[in-house]
CSV table of C-alpha atoms and ligand atoms in Angstrom, one decimal:
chain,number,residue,atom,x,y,z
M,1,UNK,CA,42.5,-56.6,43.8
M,2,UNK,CA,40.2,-59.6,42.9
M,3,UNK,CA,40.5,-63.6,43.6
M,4,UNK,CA,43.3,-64.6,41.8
M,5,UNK,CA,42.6,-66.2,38.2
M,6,UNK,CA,39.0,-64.4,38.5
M,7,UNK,CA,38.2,-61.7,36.0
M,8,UNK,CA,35.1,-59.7,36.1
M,9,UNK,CA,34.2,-56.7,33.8
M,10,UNK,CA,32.3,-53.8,36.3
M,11,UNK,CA,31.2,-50.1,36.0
M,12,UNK,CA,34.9,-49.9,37.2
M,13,UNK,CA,37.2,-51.8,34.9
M,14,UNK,CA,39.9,-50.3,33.5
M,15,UNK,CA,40.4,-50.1,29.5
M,16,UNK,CA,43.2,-51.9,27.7
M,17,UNK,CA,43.3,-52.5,24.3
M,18,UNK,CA,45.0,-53.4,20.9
M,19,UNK,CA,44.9,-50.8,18.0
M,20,UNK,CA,45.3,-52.3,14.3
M,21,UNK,CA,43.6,-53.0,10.8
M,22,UNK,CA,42.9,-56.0,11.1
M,23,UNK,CA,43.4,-56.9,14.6
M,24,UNK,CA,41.0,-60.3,14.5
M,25,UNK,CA,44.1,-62.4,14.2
M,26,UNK,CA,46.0,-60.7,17.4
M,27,UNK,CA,46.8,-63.0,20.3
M,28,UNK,CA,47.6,-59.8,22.8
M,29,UNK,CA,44.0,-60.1,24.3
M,30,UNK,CA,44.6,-63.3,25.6
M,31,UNK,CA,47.9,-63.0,26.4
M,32,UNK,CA,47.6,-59.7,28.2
M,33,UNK,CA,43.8,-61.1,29.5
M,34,UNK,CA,45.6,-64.1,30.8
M,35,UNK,CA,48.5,-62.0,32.8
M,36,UNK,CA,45.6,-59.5,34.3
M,37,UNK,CA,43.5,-62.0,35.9
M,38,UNK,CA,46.7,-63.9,37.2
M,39,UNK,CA,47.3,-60.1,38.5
M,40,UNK,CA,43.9,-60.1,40.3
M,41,UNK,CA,43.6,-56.6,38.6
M,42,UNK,CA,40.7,-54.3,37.3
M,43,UNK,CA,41.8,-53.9,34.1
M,44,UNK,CA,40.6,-55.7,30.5
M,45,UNK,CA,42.4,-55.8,27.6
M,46,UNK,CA,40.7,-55.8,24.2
M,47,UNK,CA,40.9,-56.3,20.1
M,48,UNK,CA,40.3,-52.6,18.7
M,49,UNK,CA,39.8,-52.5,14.8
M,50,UNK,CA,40.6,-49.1,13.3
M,51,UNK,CA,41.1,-48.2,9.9
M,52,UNK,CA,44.3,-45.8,8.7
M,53,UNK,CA,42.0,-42.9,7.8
M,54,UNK,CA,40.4,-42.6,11.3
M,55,UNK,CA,43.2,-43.1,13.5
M,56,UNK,CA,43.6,-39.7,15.3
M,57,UNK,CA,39.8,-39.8,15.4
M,58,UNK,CA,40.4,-42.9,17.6
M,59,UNK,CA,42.9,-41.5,19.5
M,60,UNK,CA,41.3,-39.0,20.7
M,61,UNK,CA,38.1,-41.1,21.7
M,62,UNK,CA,40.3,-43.8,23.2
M,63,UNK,CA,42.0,-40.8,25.6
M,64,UNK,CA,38.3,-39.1,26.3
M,65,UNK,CA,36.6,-42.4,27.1
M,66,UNK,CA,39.1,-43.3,30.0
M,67,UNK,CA,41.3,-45.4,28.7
M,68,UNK,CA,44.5,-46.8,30.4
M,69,UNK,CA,46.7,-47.7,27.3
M,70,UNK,CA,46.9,-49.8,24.6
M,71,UNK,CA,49.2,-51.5,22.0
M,72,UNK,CA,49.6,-50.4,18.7
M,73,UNK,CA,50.2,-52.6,15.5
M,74,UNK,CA,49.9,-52.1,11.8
M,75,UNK,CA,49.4,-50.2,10.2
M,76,UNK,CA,49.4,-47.8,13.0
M,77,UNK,CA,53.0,-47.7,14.9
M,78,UNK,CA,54.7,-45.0,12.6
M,79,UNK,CA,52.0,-42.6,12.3
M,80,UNK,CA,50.5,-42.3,16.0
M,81,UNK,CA,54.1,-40.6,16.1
M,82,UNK,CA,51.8,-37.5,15.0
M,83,UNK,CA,48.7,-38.3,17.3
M,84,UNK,CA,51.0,-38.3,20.8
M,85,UNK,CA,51.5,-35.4,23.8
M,86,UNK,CA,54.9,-37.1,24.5
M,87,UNK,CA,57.2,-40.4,22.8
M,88,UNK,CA,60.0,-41.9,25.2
M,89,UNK,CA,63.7,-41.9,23.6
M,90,UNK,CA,63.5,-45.3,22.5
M,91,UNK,CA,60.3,-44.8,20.1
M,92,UNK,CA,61.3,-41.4,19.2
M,93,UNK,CA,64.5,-43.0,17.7
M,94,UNK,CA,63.5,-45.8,16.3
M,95,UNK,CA,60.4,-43.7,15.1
M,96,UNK,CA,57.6,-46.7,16.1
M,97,UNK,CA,55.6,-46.7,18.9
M,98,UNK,CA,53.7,-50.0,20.1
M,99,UNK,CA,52.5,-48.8,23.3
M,100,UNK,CA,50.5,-45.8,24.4
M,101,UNK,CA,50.2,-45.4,28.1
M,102,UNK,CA,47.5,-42.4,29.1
M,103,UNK,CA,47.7,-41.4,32.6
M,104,UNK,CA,45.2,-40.0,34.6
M,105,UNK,CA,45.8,-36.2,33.6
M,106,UNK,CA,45.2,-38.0,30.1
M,107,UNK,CA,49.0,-37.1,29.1
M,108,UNK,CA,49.1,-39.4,26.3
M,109,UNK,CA,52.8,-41.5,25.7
M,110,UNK,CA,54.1,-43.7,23.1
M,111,UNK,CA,56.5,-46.4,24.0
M,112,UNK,CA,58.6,-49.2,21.9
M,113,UNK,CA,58.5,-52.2,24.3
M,114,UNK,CA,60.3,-54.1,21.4
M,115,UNK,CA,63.7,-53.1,22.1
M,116,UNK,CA,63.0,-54.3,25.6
M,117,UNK,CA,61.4,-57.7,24.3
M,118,UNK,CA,63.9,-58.0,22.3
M,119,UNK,CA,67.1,-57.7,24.8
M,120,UNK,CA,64.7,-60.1,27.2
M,121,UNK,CA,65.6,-62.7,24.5
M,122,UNK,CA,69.2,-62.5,24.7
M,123,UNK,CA,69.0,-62.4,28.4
M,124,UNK,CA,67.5,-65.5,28.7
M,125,UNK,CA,70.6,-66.7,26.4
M,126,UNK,CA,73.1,-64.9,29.1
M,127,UNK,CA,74.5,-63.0,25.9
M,128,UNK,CA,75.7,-59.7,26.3
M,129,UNK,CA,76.0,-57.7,23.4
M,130,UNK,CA,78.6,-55.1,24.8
M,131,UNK,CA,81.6,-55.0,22.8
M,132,UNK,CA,80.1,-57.9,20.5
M,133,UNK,CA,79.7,-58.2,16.8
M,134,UNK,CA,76.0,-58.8,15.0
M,135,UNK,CA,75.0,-60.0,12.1
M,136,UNK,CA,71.2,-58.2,11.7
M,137,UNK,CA,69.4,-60.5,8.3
M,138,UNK,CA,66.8,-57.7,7.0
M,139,UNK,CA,66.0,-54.3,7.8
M,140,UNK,CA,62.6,-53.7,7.7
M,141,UNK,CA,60.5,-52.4,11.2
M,142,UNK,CA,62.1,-55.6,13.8
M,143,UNK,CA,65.1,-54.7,12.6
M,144,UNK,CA,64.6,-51.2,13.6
M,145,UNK,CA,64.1,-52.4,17.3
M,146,UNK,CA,66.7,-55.0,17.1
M,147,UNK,CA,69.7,-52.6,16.1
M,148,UNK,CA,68.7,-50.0,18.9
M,149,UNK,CA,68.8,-52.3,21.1
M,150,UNK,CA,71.9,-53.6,20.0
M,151,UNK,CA,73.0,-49.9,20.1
M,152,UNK,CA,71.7,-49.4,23.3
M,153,UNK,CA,73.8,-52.1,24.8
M,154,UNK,CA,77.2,-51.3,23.7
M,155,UNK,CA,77.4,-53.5,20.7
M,156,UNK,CA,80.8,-53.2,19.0
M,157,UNK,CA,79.3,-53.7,15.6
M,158,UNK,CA,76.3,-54.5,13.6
M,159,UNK,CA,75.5,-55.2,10.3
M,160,UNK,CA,72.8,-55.4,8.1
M,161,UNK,CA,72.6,-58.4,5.9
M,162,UNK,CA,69.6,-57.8,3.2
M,163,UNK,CA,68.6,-58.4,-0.3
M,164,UNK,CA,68.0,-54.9,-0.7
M,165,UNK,CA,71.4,-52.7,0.3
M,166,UNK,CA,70.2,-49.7,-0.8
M,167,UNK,CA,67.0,-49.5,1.8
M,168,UNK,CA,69.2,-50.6,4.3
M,169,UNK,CA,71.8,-48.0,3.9
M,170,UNK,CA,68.7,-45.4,4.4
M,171,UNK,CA,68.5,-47.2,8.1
M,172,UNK,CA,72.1,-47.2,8.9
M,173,UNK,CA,71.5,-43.1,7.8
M,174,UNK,CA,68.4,-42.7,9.8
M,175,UNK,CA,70.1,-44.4,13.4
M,176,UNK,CA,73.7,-42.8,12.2
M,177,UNK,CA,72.9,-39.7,14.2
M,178,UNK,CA,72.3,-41.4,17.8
M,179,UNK,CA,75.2,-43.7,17.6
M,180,UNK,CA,78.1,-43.0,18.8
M,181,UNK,CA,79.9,-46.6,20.3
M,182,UNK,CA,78.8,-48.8,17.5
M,183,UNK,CA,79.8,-49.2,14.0
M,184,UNK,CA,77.0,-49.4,11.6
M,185,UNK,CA,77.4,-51.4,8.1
M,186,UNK,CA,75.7,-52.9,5.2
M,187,UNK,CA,76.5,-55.6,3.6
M,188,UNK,CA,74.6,-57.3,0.5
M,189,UNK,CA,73.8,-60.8,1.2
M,190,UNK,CA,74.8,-62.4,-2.4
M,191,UNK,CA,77.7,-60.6,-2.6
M,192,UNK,CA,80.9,-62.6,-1.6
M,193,UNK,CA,81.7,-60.2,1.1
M,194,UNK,CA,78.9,-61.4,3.6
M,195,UNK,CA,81.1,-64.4,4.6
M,196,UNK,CA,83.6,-62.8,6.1
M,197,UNK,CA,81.0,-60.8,8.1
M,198,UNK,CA,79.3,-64.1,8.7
M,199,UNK,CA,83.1,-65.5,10.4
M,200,UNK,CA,82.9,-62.4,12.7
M,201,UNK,CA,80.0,-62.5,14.0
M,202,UNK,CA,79.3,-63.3,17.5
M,203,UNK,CA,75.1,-62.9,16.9
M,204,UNK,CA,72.9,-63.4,13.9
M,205,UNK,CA,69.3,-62.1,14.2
M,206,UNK,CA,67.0,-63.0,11.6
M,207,UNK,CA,64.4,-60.1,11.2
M,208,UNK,CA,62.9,-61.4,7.9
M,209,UNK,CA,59.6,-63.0,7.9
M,210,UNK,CA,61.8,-66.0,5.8
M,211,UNK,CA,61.0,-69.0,7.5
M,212,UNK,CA,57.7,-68.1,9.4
M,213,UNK,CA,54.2,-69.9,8.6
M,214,UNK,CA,53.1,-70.9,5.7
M,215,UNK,CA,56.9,-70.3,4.1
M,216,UNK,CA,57.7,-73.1,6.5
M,217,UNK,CA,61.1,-73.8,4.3
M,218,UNK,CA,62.3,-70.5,3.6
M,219,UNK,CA,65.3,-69.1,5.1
M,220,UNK,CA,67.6,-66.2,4.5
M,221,UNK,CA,70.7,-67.5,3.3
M,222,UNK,CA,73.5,-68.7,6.3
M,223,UNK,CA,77.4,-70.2,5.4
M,224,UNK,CA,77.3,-72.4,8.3
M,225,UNK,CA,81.1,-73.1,7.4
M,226,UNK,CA,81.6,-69.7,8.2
M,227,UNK,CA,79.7,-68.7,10.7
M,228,UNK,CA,81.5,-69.8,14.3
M,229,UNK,CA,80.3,-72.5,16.2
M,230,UNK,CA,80.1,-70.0,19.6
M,231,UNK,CA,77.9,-67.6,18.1
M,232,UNK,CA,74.4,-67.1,18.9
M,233,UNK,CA,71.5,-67.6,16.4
M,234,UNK,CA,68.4,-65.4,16.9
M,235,UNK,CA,64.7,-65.6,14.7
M,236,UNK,CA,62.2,-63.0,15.9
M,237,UNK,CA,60.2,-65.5,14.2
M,238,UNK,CA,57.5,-67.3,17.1
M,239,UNK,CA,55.7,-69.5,14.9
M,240,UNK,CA,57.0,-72.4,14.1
M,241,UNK,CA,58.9,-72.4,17.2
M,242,UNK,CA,61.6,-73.7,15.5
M,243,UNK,CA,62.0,-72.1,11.8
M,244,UNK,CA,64.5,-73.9,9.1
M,245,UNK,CA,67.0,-70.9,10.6
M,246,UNK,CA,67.2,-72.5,13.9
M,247,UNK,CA,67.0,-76.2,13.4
M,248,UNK,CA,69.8,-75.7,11.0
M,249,UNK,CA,71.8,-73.6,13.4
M,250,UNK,CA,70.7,-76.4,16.0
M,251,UNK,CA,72.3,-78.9,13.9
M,252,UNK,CA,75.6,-77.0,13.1
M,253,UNK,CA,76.2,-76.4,17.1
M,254,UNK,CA,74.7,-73.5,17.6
M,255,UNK,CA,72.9,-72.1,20.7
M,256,UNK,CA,69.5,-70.7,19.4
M,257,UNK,CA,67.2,-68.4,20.9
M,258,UNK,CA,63.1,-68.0,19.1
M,259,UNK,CA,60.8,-65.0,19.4
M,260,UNK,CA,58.9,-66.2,21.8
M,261,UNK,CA,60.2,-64.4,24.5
M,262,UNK,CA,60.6,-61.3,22.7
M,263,UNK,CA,56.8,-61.3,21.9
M,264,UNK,CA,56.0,-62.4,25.9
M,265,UNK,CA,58.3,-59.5,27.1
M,266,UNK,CA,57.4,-56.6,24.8
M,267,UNK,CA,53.8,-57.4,26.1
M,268,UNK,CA,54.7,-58.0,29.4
M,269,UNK,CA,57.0,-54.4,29.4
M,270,UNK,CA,53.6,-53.0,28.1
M,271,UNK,CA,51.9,-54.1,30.6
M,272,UNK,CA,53.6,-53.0,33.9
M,273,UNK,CA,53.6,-49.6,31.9
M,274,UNK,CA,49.9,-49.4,32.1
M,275,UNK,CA,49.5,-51.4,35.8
M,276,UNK,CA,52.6,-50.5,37.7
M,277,UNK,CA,52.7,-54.0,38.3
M,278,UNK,CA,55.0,-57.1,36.9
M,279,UNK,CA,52.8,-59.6,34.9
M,280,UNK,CA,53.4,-63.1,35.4
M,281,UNK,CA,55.7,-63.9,32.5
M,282,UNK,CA,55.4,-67.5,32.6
M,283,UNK,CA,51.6,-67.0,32.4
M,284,UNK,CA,51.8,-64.9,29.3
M,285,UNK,CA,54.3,-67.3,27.8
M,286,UNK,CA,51.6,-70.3,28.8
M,287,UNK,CA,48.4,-68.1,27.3
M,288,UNK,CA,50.0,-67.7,24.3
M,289,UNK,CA,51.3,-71.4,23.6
M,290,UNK,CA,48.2,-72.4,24.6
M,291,UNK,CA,46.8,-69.7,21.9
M,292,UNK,CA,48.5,-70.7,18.7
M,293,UNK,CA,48.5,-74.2,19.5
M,294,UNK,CA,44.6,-74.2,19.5
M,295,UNK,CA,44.9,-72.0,16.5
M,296,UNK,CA,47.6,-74.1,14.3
M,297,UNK,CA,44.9,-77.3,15.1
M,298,UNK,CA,42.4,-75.3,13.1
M,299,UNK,CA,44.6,-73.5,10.2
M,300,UNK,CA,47.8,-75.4,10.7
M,301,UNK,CA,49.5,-73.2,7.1
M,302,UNK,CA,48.1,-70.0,8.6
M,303,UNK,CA,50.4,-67.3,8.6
M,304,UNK,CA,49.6,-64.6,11.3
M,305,UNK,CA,51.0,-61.6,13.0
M,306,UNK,CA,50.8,-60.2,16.8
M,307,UNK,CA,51.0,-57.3,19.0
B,1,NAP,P1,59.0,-55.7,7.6
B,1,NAP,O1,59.0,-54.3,8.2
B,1,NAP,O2,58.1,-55.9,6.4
B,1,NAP,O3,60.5,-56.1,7.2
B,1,NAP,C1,60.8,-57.3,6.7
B,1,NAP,C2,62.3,-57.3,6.3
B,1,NAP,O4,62.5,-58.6,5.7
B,1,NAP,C3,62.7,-56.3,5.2
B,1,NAP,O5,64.0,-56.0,5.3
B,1,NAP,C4,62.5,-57.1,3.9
B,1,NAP,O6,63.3,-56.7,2.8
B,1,NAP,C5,62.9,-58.5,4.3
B,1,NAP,N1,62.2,-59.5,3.5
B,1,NAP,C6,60.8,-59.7,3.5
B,1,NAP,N2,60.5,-60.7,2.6
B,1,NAP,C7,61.7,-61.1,2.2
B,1,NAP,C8,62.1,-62.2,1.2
B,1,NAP,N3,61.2,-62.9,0.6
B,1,NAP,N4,63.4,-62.3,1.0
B,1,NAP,C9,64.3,-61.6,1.5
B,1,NAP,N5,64.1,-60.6,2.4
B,1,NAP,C10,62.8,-60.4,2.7
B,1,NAP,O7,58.5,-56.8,8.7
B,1,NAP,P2,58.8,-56.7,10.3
B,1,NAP,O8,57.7,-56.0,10.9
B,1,NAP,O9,60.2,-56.3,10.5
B,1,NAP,O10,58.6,-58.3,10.7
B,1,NAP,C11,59.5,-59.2,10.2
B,1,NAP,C12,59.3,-60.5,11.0
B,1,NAP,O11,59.6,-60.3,12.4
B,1,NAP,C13,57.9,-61.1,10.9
B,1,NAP,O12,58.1,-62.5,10.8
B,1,NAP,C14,57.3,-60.8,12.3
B,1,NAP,O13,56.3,-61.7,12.7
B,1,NAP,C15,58.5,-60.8,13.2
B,1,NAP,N6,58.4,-60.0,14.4
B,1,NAP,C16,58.5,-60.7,15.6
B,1,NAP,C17,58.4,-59.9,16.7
B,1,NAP,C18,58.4,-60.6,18.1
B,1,NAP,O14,58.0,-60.0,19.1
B,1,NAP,N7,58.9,-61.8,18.2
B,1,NAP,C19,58.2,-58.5,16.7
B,1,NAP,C20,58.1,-57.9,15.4
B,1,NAP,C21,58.3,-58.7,14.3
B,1,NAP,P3,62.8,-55.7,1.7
B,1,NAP,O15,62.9,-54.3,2.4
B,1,NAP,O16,63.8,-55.8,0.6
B,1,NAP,O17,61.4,-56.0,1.3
């Protein structure tokens, strides 16, 4: 252990790291950076470019050159599936991994700390999805962790609200198997059955990137008349902080809930993975405020992604 807030790079630093193409954009090195010297640990955590062609190649050198663990982002999560000794349930089901954890026989893990980011968020918002009704807007890979998690916590029902029905039917079929509590459904969002779904619904999650930088007035389409005044409105979206989903929702008397948390809390999950040791969430949360509002002074249209 080192002087708190010190950081130090030695002969015996540990390895952490980000794996993507491109990765220059990510925030997780100073987030996870930020919650390891607030840790007073030996670790550093750092941006590690790798193209789709040489990712087992990477794999492997990443495992023989010591390292701890290290996040994985596109274009990368589905098909380290294939370069991994063992995947927990969660990212075996979901079939996306965002965390590899290497231990020091060099068994090599995958992990999706989304689903527990994700359920972090409604936390916060004391909601308990047991026995409750979601509305899920997309289906693309968020979506993926957001409906296990959902699943995972007893939901009563969840649907998917897309554009695209037909893709999202192929996730209801791919999760079908694993569920046994919750009903699974699909629902087009033009057709005139989604406000009846809407009036149900005790959570709507927006997974579409509608309404994130620079498509700062894009929103996937909401009948506030019909959706009910109790329910809970959730944007995995972090940036703006508050997209045109939320401040609407805001101003129909909604409680709202961001990504931020979900973003803090899959990296913070990731972390105690690798350390054995609870990061200091508010840190992270601080590092990456701090982060984007440097960055939106400099590019304030730029759209960007994390992990
Ligand atoms: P993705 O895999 O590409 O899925 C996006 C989904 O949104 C798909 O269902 C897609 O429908 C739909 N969509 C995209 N553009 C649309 C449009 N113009 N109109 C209607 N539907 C549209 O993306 P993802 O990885 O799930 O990420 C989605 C968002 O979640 C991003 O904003 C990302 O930053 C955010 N996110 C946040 C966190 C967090 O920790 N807070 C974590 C993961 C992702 P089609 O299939 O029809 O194209």
């Amino acid at each position: 252990m080192k002087e708190e807030g010190a950081m130090q790079i030695t002969g015996t630093t540990k390895n952490l790291g980000v794996m993507g193409w491109p990765i220059a954009h990510s925030l997780s090195p100073i987030i996870q950076n930020a919650a390891i010297a607030a840790a007073g640990l030996d670790y550093v955590y750092m941006a590690l470019p790798v193209e789709p062609e040489d990712l087992e190649a990477a794999v492997i050198g990443l495992r023989v050159s010591h390292f701890r663990g290290f996040n994985v982002t596109i274009p990368h999560k589905q098909n380290i599936l294939h370069c991994l000794e063992e995947v927990d349930e969660d990212a075996a089901i979901i079939g996306a991994v965002n965390t590899v954890a290497i231990d020091e026989d060099f068994l090599i893990t995958g992990y999706n700390t989304d689903v527990t980011g994700f359920l972090m968020g409604l936390e916060e918002k004391a909601f308990d999805p047991r026995g409750k009704n979601v509305v899920i807007l997309g289906a693309g890979g968020a979506a993926h962790a957001v409906l296990w998690g959902l699943v995972k916590r007893g939901a009563a029902r969840v649907t998917l609200a897309v554009r695209n029905p037909e893709k999202a039917q192929k996730v209801v079929a791919h999760f079908a198997p694993h569920v046994t509590e919750t009903e699974l459904r699909v629902v087009d969002w033009t057709a005139s059955a989604y406000r009846g779904v809407l009036s149900a619904a005790d959570l709507l999650v927006n997974t579409t990137p509608l309404g994130m930088l620079p498509k700062l007035d894009g929103m996937p389409p909401v009948d506030w008349e019909a959706l009910r005044n109790e329910a809970l409105v959730y944007d995995v979206i972090y940036t703006p902080a508050e997209t045109r989903l939320l401040r609407e929702a805001r101003e129909h008397g909604h409680d709202i809930q961001n990504g931020e948390t979900m973003l803090v809390g899959q990296g913070a999950a990731s972390f105690e993975l690798w350390t054995g040791v609870k990061p200091d969430f508010e840190v992270m949360r601080k590092a990456l405020r701090q982060a984007l509002e440097e960055r939106n002074k400099k590019r304030p249209l730029a759209a960007f992604c994390i992990s």
